[in-house]
PDB file of C-alpha atoms in Angstrom:
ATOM      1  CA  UNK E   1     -63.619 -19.146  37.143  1.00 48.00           C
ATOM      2  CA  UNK E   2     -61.084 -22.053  37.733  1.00 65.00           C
ATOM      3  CA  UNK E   3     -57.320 -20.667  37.307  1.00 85.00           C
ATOM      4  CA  UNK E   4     -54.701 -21.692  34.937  1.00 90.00           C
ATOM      5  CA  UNK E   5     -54.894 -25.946  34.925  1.00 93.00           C
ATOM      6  CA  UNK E   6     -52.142 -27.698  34.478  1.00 95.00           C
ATOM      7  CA  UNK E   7     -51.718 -31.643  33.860  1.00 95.00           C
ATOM      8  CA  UNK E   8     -50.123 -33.898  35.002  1.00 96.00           C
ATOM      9  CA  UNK E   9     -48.688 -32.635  38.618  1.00 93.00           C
ATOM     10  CA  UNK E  10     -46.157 -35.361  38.547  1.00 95.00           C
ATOM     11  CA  UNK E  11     -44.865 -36.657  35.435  1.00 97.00           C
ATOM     12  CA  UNK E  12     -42.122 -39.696  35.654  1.00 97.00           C
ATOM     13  CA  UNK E  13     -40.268 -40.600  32.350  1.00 98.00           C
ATOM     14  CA  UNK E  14     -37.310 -42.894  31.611  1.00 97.00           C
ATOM     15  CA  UNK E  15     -34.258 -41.169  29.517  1.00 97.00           C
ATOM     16  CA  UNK E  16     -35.271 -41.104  25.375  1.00 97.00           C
ATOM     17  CA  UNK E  17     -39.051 -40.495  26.014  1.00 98.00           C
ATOM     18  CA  UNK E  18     -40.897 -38.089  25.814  1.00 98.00           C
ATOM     19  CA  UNK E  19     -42.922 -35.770  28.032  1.00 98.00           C
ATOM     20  CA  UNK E  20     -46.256 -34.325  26.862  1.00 98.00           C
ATOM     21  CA  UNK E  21     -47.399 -31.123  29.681  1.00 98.00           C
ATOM     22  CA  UNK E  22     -50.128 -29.690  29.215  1.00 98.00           C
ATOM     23  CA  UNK E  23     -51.493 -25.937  30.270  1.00 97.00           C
ATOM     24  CA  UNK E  24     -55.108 -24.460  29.908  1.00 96.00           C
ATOM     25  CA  UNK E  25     -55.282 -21.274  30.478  1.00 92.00           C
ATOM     26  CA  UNK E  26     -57.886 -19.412  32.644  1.00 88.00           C
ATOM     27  CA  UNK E  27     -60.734 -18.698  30.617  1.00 86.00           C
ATOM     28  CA  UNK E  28     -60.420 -15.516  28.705  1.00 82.00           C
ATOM     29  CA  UNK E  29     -56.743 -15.795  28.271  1.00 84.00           C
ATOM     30  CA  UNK E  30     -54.942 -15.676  25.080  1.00 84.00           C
ATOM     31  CA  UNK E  31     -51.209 -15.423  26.279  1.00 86.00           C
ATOM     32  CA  UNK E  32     -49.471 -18.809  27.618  1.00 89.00           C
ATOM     33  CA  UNK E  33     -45.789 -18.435  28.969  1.00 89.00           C
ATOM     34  CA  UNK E  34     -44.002 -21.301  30.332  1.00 93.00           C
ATOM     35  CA  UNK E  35     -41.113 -21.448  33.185  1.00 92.00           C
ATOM     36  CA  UNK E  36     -39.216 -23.755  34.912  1.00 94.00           C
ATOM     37  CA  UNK E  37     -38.108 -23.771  37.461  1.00 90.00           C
ATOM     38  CA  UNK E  38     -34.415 -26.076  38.761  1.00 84.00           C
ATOM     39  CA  UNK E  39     -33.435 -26.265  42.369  1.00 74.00           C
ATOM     40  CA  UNK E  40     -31.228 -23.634  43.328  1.00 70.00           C
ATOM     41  CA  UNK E  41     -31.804 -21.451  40.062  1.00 73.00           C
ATOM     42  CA  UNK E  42     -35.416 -20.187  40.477  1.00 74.00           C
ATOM     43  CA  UNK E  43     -37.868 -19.378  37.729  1.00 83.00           C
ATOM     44  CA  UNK E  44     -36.272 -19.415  33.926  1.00 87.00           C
ATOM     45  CA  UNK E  45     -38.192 -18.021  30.974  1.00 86.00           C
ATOM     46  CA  UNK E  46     -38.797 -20.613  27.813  1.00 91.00           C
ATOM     47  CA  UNK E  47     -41.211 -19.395  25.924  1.00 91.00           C
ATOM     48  CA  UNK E  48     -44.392 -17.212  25.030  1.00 87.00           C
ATOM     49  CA  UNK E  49     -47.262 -18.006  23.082  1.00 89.00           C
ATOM     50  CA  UNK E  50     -50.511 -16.533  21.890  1.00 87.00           C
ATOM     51  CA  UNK E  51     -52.996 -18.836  20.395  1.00 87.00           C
ATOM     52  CA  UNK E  52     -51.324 -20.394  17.280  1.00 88.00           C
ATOM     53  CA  UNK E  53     -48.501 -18.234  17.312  1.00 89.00           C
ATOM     54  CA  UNK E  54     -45.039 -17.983  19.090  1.00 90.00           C
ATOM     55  CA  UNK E  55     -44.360 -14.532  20.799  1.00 85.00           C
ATOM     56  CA  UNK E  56     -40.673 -15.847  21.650  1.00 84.00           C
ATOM     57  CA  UNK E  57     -38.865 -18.663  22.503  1.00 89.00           C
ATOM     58  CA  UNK E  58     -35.536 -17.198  23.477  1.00 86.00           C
ATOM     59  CA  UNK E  59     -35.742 -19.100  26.694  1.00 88.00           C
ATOM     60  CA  UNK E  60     -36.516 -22.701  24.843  1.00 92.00           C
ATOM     61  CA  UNK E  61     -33.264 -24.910  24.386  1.00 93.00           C
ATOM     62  CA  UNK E  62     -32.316 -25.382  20.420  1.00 89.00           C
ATOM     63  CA  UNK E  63     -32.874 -28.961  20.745  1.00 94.00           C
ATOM     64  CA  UNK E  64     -35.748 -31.703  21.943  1.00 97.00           C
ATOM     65  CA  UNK E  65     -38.468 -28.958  23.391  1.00 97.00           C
ATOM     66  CA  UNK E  66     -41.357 -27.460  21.648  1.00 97.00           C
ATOM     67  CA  UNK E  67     -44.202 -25.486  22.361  1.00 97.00           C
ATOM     68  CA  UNK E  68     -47.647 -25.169  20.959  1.00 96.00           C
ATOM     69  CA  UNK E  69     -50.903 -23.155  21.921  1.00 94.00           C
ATOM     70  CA  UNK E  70     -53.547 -24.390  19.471  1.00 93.00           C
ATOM     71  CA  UNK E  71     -56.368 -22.566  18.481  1.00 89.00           C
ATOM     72  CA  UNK E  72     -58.776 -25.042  20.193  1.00 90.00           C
ATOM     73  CA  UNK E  73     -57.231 -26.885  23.361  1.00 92.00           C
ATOM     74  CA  UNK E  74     -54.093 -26.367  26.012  1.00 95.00           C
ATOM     75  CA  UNK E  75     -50.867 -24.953  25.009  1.00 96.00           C
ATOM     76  CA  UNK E  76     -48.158 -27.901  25.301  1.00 97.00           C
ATOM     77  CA  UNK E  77     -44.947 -27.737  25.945  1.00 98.00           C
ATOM     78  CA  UNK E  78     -43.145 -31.073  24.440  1.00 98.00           C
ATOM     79  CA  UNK E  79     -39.856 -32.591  25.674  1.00 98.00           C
ATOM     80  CA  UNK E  80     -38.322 -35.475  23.241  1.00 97.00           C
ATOM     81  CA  UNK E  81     -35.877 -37.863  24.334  1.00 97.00           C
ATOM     82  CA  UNK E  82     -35.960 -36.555  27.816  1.00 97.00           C
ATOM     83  CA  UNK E  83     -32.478 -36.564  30.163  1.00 96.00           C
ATOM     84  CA  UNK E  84     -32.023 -36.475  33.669  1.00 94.00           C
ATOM     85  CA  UNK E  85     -31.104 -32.454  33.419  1.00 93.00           C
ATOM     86  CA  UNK E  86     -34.618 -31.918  32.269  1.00 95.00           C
ATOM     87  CA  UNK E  87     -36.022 -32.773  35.737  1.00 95.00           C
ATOM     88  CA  UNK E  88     -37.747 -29.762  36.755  1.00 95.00           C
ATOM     89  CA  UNK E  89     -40.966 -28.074  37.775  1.00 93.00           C
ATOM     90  CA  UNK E  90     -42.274 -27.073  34.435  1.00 96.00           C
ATOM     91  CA  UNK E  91     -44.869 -23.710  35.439  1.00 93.00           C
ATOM     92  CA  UNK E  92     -47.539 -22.311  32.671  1.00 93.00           C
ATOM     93  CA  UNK E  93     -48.771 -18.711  33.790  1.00 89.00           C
ATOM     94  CA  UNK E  94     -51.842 -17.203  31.242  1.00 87.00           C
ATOM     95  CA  UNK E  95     -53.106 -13.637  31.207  1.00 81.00           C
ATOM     96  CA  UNK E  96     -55.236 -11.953  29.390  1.00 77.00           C
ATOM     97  CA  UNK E  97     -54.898 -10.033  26.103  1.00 63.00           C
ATOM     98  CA  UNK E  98     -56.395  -6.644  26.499  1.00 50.00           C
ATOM     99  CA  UNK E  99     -55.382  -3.035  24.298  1.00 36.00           C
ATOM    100  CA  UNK E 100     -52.711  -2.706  22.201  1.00 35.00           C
ATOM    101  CA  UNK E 101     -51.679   0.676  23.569  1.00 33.00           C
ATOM    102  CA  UNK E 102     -50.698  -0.672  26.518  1.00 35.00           C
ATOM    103  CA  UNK E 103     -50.410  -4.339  26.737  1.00 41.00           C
ATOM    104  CA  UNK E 104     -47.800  -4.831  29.787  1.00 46.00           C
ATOM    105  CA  UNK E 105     -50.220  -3.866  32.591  1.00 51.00           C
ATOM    106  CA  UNK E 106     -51.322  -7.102  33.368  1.00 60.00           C
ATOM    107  CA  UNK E 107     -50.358  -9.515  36.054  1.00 69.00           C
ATOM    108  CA  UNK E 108     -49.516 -13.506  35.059  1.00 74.00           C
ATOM    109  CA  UNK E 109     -51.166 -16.025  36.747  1.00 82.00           C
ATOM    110  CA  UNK E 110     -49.649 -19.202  37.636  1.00 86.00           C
ATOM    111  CA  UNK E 111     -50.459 -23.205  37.141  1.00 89.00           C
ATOM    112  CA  UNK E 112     -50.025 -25.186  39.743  1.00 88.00           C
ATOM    113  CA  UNK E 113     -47.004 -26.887  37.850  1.00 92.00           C
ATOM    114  CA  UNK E 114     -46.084 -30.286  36.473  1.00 95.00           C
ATOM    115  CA  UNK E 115     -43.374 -31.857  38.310  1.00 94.00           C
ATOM    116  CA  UNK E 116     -40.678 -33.867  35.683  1.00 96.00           C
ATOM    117  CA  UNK E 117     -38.530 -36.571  37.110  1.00 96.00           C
ATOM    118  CA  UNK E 118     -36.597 -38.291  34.782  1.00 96.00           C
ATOM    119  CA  UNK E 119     -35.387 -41.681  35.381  1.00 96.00           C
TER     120      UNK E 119
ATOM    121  CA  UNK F   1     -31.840  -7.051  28.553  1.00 66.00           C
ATOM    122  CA  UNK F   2     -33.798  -7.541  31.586  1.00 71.00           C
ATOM    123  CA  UNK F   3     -32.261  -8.764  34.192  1.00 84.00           C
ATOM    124  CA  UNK F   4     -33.344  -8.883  38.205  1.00 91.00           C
ATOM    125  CA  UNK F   5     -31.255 -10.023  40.795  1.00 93.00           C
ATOM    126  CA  UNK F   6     -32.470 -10.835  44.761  1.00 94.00           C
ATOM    127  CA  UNK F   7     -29.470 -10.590  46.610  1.00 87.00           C
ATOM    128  CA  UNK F   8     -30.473 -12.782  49.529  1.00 87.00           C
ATOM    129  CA  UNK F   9     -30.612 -16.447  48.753  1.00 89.00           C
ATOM    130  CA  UNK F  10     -31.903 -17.735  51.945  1.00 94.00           C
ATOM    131  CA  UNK F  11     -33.358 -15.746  55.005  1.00 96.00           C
ATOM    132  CA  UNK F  12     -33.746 -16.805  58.559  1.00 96.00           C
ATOM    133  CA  UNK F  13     -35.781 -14.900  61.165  1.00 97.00           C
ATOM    134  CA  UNK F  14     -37.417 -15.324  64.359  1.00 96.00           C
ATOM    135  CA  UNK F  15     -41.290 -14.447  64.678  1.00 96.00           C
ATOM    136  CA  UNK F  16     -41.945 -10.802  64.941  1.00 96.00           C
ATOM    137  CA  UNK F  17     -38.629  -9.634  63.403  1.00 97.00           C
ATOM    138  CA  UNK F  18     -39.111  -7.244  60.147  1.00 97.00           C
ATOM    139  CA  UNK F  19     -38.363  -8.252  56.542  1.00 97.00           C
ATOM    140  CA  UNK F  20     -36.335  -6.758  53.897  1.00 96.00           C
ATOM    141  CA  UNK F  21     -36.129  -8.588  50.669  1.00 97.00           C
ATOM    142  CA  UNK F  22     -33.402  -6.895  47.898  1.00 96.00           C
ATOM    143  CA  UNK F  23     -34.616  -6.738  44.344  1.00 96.00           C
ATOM    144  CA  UNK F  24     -32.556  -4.531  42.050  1.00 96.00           C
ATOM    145  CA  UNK F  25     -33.710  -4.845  38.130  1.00 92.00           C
ATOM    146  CA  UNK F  26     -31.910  -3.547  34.928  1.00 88.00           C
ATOM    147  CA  UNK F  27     -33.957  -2.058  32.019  1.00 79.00           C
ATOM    148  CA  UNK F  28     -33.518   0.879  29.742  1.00 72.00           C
ATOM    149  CA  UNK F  29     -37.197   1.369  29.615  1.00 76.00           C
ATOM    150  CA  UNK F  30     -40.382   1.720  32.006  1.00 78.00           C
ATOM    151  CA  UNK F  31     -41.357  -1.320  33.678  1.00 82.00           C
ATOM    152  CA  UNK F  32     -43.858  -2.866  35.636  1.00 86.00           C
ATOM    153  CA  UNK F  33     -42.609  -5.002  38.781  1.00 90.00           C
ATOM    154  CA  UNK F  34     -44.266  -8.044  41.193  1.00 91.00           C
ATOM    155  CA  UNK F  35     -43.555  -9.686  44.171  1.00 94.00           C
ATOM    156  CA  UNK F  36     -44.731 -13.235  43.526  1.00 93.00           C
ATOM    157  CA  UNK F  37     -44.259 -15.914  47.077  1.00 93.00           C
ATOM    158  CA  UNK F  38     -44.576 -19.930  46.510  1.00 90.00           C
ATOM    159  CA  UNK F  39     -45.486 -21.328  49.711  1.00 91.00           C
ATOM    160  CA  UNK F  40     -44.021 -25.131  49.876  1.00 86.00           C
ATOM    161  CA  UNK F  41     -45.297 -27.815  47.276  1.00 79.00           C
ATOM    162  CA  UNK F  42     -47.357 -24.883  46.152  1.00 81.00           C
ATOM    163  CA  UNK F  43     -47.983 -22.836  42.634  1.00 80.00           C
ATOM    164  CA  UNK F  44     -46.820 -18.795  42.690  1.00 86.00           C
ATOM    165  CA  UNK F  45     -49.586 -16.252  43.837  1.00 88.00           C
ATOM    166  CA  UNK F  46     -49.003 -12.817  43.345  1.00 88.00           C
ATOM    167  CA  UNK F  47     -48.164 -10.969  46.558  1.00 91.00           C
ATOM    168  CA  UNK F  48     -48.020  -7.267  45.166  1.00 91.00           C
ATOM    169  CA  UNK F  49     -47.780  -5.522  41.863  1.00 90.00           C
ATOM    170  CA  UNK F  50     -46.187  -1.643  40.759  1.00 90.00           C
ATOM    171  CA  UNK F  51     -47.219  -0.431  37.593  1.00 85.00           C
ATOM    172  CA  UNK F  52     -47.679   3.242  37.730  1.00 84.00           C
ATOM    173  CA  UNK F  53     -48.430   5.908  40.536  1.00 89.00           C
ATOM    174  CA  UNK F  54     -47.372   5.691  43.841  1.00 92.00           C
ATOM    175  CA  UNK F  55     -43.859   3.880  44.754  1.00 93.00           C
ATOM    176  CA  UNK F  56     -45.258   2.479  47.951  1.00 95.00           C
ATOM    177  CA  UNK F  57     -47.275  -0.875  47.275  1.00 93.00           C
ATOM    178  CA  UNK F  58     -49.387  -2.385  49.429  1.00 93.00           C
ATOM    179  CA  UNK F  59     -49.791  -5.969  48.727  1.00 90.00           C
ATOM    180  CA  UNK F  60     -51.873  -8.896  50.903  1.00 88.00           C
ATOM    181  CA  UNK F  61     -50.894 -10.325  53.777  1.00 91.00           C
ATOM    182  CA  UNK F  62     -48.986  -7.313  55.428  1.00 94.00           C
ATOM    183  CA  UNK F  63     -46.578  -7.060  53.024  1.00 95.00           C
ATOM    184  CA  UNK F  64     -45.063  -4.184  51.123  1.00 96.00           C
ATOM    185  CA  UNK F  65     -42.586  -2.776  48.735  1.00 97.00           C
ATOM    186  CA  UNK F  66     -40.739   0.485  47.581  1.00 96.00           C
ATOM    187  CA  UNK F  67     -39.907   1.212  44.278  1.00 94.00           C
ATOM    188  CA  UNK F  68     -36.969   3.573  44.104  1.00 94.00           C
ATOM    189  CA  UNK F  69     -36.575   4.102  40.352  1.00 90.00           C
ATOM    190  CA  UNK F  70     -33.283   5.914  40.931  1.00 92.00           C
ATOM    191  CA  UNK F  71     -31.716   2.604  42.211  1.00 93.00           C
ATOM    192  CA  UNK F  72     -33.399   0.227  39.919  1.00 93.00           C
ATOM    193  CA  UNK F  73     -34.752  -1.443  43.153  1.00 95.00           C
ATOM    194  CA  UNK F  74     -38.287  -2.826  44.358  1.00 96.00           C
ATOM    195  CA  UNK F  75     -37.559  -4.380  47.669  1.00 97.00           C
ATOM    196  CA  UNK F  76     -40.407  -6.271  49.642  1.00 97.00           C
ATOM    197  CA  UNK F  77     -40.851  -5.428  53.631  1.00 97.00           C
ATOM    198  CA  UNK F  78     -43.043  -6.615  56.479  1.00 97.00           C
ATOM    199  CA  UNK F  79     -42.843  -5.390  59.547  1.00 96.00           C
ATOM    200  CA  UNK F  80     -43.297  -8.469  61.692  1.00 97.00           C
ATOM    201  CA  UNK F  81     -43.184 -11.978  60.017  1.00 97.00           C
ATOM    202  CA  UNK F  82     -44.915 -14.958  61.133  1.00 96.00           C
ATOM    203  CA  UNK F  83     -44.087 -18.605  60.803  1.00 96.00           C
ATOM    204  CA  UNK F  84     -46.789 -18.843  57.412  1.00 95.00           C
ATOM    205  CA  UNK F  85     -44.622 -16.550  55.808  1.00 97.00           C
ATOM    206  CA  UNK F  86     -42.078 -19.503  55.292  1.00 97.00           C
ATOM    207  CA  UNK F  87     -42.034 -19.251  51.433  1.00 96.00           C
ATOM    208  CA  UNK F  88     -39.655 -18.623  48.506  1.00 93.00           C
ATOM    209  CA  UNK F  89     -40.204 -15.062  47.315  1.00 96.00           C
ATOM    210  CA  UNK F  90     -39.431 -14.045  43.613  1.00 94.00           C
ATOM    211  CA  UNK F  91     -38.908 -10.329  42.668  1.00 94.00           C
ATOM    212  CA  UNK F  92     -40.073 -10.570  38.475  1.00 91.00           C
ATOM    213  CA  UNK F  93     -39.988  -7.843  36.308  1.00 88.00           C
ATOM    214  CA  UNK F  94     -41.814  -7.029  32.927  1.00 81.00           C
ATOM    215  CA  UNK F  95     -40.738  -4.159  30.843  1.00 71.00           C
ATOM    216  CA  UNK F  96     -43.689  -2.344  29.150  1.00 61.00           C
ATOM    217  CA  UNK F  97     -43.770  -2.204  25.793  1.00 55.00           C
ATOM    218  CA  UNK F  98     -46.300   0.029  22.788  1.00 46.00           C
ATOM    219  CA  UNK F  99     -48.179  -1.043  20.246  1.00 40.00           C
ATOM    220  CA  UNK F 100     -46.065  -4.457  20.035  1.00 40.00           C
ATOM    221  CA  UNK F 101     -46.320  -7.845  22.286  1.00 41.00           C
ATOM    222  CA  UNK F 102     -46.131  -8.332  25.575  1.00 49.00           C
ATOM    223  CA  UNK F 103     -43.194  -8.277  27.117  1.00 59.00           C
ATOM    224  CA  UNK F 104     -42.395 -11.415  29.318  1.00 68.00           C
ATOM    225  CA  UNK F 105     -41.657 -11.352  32.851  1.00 77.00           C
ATOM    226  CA  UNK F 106     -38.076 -12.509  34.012  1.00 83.00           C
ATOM    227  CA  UNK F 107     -38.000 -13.745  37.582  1.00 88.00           C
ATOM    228  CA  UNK F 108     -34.924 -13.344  40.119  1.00 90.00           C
ATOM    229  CA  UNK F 109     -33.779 -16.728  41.490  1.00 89.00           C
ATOM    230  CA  UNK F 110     -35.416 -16.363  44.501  1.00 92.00           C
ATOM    231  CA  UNK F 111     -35.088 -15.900  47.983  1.00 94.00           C
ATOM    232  CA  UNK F 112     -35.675 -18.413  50.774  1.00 94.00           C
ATOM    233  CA  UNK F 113     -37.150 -17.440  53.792  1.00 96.00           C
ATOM    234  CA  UNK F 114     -37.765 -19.565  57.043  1.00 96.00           C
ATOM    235  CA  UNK F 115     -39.106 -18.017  60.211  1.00 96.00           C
ATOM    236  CA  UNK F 116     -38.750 -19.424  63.137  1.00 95.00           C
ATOM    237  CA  UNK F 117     -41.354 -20.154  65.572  1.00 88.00           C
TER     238      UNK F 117
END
């Protein structure tokens, strides 16, 4: 059962494009959150998906990111015009959806990350 | 809202010394609490998990932590570290939640730790 893929590891983009990361979650998962992580300021919250729906985005920045989780195919999390601030490890964690009575007992299991340098 | 705060940002110790890692949360509800470590250029991996039951958690590797409800805390111990525990350590905490969503899990910033050889 591979874990919770993420693609690319590295990702290098020039200020005003745009980065595409991509998350699959391990199979069986229907929840998709997504971190990232700065130096110095460890892991921040952006946002939580299910498949075709957003849980919340309280953590997401008003402007330039987006997230999706498709019904077929990774979630993606989608940077436009990209600035040097957004460099970051960008980390997708899945886990699973199980009752609704109690829906919190469940641990999150981390991707491998995608590394952002902007240039 | 959730927050959780690790009060140590880094940590320096020689082989063999014991660990205590502070985690202190805030919540107005029940929670469920992890200890997750990222060993250099590496993902997280879950090191130990509290959900319910007893406050004393045994995770891998040796390690352990205590959840004292009373002072919103969940610190991680080990008794005697070794080099290969060089890692950052994040305390995360996810409050439960009925009939509704998950919850997500909010991380603390982290705490360095280097051992020494």
């Amino acid at each position: 059962n591979a874990g919770v893929m993420q693609n690319p590891r590295h990702l290098v983009r020039r200020r005003g494009q745009e980065a595409r990361l991509r998350c699959s979650p391990m199979k069986g998962h229907s929840h998709v959150y997504w971190y990232r992580q700065l130096p110095e300021e460890g892991l921040k919250f952006m946002v939580y998906l299910q498949k075709e729906n957003i849980i919340d985005e309280s953590g997401m920045p008003k402007e330039r990111f987006s997230a999706e989780f498709p019904k077929e195919g990774p979630s993606i999390l989608r940077i436009q015009q990209v600035v040097r601030g957004d460099s970051a490890a960008y980390f997708c964690a899945s886990s699973p959806f199980r009752d609704r009575v109690v829906l919190s007992d469940t641990e999150a299991f981390f991707g491998q990350g995608t590394r952002l340098t902007v240039v | 809202a959730q927050s959780v705060s690790q009060h140590n940002h880094h940590v320096i110790l020689s082989e063999a010394a014991s660990l205590e890692l502070g985690c202190n949360y805030s919540y107005g509800g029940t929670v469920n609490l992890f200890w997750y470590v990222q060993y250099p250029g590496q993902h997280l991996q879950l090191l130990l998990k509290y959900f319910s039951g007893d406050p004393l958690v045994k995770g891998i590797k040796g390690f352990e932590a205590e959840f004292i409800k009373s002072k919103f805390s969940f610190n991680l111990r080990k008794p005697s570290v070794q080099w290969s525990d060089t890692a950052e350590y994040f305390c995360a905490v996810k409050g439960r939640r009925y009939g509704g969503s998950q919850g997500n899990l909010i991380f603390g910033k982290g705490t360095k730790l280097s051992v020494k050889p």
